[in-house]
Short mmCIF file of C-alpha atoms in Angstrom, two decimals:
data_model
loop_
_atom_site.label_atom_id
_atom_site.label_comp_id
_atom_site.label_asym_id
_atom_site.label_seq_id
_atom_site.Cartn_x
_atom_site.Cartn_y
_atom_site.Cartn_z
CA UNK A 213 103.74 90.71 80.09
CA UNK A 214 103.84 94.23 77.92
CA UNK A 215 99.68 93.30 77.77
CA UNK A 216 99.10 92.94 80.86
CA UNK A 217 101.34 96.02 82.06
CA UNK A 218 99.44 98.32 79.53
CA UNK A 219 96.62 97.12 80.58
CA UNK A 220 97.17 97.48 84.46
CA UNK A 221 99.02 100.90 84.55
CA UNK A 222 98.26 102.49 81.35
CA UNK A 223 94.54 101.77 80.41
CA UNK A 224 93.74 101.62 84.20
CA UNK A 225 96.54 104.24 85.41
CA UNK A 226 93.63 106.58 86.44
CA UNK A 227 91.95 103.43 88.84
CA UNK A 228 95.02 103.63 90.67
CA UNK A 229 95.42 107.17 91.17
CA UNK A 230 92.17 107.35 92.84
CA UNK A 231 92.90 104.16 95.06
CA UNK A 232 95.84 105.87 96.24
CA UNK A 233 94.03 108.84 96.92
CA UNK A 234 91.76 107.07 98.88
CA UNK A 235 94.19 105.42 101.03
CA UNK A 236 95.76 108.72 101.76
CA UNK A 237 92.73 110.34 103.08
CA UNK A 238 92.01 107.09 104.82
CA UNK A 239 95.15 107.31 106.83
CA UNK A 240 94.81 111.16 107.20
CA UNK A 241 91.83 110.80 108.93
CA UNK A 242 93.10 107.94 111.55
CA UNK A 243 95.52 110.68 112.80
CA UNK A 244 92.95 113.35 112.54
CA UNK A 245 90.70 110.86 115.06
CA UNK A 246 93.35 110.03 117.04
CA UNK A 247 95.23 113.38 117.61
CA UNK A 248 91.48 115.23 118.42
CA UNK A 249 91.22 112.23 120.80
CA UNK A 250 94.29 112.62 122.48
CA UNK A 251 93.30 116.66 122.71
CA UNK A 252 90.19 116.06 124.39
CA UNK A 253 91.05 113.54 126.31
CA UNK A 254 93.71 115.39 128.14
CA UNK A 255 91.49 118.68 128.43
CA UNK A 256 88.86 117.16 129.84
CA UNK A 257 88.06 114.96 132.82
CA UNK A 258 89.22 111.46 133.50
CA UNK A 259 87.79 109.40 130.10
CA UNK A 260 86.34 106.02 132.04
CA UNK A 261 84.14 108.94 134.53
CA UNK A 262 80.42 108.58 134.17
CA UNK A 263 79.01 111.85 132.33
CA UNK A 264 75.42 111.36 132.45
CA UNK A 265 73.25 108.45 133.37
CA UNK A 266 71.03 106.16 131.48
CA UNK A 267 67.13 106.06 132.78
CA UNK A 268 65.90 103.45 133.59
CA UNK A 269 69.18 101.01 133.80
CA UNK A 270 72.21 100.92 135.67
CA UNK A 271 74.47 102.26 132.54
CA UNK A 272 76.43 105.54 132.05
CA UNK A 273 77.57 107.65 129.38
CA UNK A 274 81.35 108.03 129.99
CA UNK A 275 83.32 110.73 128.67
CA UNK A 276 84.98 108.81 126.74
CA UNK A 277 81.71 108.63 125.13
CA UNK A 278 81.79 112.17 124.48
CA UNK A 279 85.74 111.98 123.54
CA UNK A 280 85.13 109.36 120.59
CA UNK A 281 82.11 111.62 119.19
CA UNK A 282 84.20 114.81 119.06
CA UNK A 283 86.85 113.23 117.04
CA UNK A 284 84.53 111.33 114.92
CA UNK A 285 83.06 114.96 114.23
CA UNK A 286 86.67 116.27 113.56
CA UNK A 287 87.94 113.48 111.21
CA UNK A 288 84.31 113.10 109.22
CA UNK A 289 84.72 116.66 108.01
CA UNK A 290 88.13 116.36 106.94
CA UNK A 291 87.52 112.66 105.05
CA UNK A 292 84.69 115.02 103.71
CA UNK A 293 86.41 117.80 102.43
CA UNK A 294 89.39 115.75 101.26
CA UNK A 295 86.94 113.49 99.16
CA UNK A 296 85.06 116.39 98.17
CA UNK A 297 88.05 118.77 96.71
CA UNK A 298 91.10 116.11 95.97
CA UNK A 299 89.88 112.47 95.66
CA UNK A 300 86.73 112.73 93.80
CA UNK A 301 86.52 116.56 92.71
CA UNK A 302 82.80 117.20 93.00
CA UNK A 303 83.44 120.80 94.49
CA UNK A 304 82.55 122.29 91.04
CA UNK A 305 79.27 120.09 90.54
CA UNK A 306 77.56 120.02 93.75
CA UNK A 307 76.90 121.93 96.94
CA UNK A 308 78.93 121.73 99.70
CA UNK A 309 75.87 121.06 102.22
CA UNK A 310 74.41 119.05 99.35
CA UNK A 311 76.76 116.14 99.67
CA UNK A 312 78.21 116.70 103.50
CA UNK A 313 74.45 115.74 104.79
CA UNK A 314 74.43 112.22 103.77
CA UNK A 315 78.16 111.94 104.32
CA UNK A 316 77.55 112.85 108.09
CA UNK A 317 74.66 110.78 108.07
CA UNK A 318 76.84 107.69 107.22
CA UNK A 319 79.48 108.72 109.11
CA UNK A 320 77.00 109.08 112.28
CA UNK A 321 75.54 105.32 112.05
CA UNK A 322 78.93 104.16 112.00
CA UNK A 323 79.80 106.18 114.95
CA UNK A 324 77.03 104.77 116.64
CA UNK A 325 77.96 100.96 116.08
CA UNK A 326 81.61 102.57 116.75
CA UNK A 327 80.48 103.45 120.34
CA UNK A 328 78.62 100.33 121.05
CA UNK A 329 81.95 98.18 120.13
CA UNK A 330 83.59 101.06 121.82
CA UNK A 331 81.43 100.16 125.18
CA UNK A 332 82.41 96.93 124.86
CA UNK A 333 86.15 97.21 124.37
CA UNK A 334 86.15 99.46 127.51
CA UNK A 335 84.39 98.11 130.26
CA UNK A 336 86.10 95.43 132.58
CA UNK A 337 82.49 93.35 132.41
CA UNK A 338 82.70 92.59 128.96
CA UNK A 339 83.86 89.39 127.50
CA UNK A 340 85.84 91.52 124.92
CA UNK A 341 87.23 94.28 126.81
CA UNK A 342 90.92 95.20 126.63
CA UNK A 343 92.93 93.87 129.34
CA UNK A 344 93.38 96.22 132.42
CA UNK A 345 96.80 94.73 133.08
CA UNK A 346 98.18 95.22 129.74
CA UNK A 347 96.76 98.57 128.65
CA UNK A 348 97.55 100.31 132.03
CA UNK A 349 97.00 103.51 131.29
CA UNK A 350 100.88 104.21 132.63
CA UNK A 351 101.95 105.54 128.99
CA UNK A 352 100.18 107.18 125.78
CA UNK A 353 101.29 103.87 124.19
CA UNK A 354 99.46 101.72 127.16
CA UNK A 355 96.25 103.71 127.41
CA UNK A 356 93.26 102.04 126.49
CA UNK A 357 90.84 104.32 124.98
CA UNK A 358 93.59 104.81 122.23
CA UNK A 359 93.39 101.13 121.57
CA UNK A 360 89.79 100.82 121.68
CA UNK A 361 89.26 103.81 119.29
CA UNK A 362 92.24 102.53 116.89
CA UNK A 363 90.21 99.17 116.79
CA UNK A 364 86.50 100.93 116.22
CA UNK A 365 88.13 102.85 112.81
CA UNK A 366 89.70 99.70 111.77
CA UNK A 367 85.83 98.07 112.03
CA UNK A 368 83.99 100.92 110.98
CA UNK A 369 86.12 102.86 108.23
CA UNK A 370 85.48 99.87 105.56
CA UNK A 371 81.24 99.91 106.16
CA UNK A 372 81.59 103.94 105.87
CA UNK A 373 83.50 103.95 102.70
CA UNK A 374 81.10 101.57 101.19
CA UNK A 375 78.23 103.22 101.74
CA UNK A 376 79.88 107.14 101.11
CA UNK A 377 80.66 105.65 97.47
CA UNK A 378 77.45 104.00 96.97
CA UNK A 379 75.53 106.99 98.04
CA UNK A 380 77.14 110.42 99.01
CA UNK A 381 79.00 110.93 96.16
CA UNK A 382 77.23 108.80 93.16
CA UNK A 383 74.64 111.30 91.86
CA UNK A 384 77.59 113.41 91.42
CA UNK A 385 80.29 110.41 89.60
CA UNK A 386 76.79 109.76 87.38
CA UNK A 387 76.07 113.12 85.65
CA UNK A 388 79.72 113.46 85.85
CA UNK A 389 81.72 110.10 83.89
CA UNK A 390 85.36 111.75 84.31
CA UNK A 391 84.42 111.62 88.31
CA UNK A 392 83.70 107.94 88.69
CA UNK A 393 85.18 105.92 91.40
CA UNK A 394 87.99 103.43 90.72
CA UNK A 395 85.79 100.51 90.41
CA UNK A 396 83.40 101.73 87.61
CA UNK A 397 85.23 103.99 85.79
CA UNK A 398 85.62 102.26 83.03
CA UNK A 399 82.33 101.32 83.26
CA UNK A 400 80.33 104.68 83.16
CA UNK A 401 82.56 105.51 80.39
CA UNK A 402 81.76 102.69 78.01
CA UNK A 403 77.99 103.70 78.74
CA UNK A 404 78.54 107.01 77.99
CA UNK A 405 80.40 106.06 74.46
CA UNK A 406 77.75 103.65 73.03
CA UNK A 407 75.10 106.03 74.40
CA UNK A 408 76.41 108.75 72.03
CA UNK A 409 77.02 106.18 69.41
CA UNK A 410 73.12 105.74 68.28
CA UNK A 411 73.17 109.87 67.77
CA UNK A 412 76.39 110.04 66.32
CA UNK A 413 74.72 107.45 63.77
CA UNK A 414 71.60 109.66 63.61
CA UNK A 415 74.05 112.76 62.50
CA UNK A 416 75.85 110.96 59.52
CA UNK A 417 72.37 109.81 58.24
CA UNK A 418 70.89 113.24 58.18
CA UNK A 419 74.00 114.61 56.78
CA UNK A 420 73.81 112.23 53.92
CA UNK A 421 70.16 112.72 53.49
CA UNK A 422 71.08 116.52 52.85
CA UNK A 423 73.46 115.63 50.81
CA UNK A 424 71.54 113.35 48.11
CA UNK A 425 68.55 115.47 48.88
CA UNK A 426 66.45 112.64 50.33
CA UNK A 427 66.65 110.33 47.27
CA UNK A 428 69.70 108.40 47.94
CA UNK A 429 71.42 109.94 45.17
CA UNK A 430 73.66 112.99 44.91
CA UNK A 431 71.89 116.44 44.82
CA UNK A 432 72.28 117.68 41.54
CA UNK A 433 72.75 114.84 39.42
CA UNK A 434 69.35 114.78 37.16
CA UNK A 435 67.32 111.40 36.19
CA UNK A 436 66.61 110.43 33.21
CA UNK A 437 63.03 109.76 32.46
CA UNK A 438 62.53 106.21 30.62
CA UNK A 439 61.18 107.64 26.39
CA UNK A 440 58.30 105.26 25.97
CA UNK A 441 59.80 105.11 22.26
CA UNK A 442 63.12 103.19 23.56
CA UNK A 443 62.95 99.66 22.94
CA UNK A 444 62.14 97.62 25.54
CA UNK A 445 65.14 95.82 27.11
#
């Protein structure tokens, strides 16, 4: 048991920081979503209204189209700068606009599977819509869109996250070992220590070499020549 807790919260203690960090900024930007919703939402005009229409089809874009892209916008930027500063701590080694462009990229081809389930979770014609009767609309607690958008993070937060770490951020975590992500850590690390060893190897040879000036034996220390008199051994 002492093993495996030293090796779970001591060697590892820095894993666990970072999954914790990640879970914070996770949940920071739910409410960041869902408050900008809720803003928008009651600013602007009714959220199941038809904004602009499709050509050629019968479809709309509703405002609540509109609603769910704002606070995407919102909460992307602060997962971004939350990652960027606190969880992974690239702000020193890379520009801001640097790593932000392929965050929003990700964060934009989730949104756009995000509206599609979105659609679906909304209108009455769909075989997976939320149920009129129950989500009423009566309370903040009732309303539908809040639902529907809760539901789209839960689906499209994991996807995001996976591809942020595999690709915003990893150019960064690799020229930078101390930054790695929870998973690899260890990993990169490792690399990094039996990439130095070969050098490290290189250095005490050369120092020796110096040292015995190239002969194998200590500088200084004179040879004696065999006398061709001497007997022969």
């Amino acid at each position: 048991m002492r093993r495996l807790h030293e090796f779970l919260f001591v060697r590892h203690r820095h894993n666990w920081l970072l999954l914790l960090r990640f879970a914070v900024v996770g949940a920071s930007g739910v409410l960041v979503n869902l408050l900008t919703l809720v803003v928008v939402k009651k600013l602007g005009p009714g959220f199941d209204e038809a904004l602009v229409g499709l050509p050629g089809t019968e479809f709309n874009v509703r405002w609540y189209h509109l609603y769910s892209t704002v606070a995407f916008l919102v909460a992307n930027l602060w997962n971004f700068q939350l990652n960027r500063s606190w969880t992974f701590r690239t702000g020193k080694h890379a520009r801001w606009w640097r790593e932000y462009w392929p965050f929003l990229a990700v964060g934009l081809l989730g949104q756009v599977v995000g509206l599609l389930l979105l659609t679906l979770l909304m209108h009455l014609d769909s075989p997976i819509h939320l149920s009129p009767t129950v989500f009423d609309d009566s309370t903040g607690l009732r309303t539908r869109l809040y639902w529907a958008q809760l539901i789209v993070i839960a689906v499209v937060t994991p996807v995001s996250f996976v591809l942020n770490k595999l690709w915003t951020f990893a150019a960064v975590r690799t020229a930078h070992p101390e930054l790695a992500d929870p998973a690899h850590v260890e990993a990169v690390l490792s690399e990094d220590d039996e990439a130095s060893e070969p050098t490290a190897a290189a250095e005490v040879g050369a120092e020796a070499r110096a040292h015995t000036g190239g002969s194998g034996r200590p500088a200084g220390v004179a040879v004696r020549q065999p006398d061709r008199h001497d007997p022969v051994r």
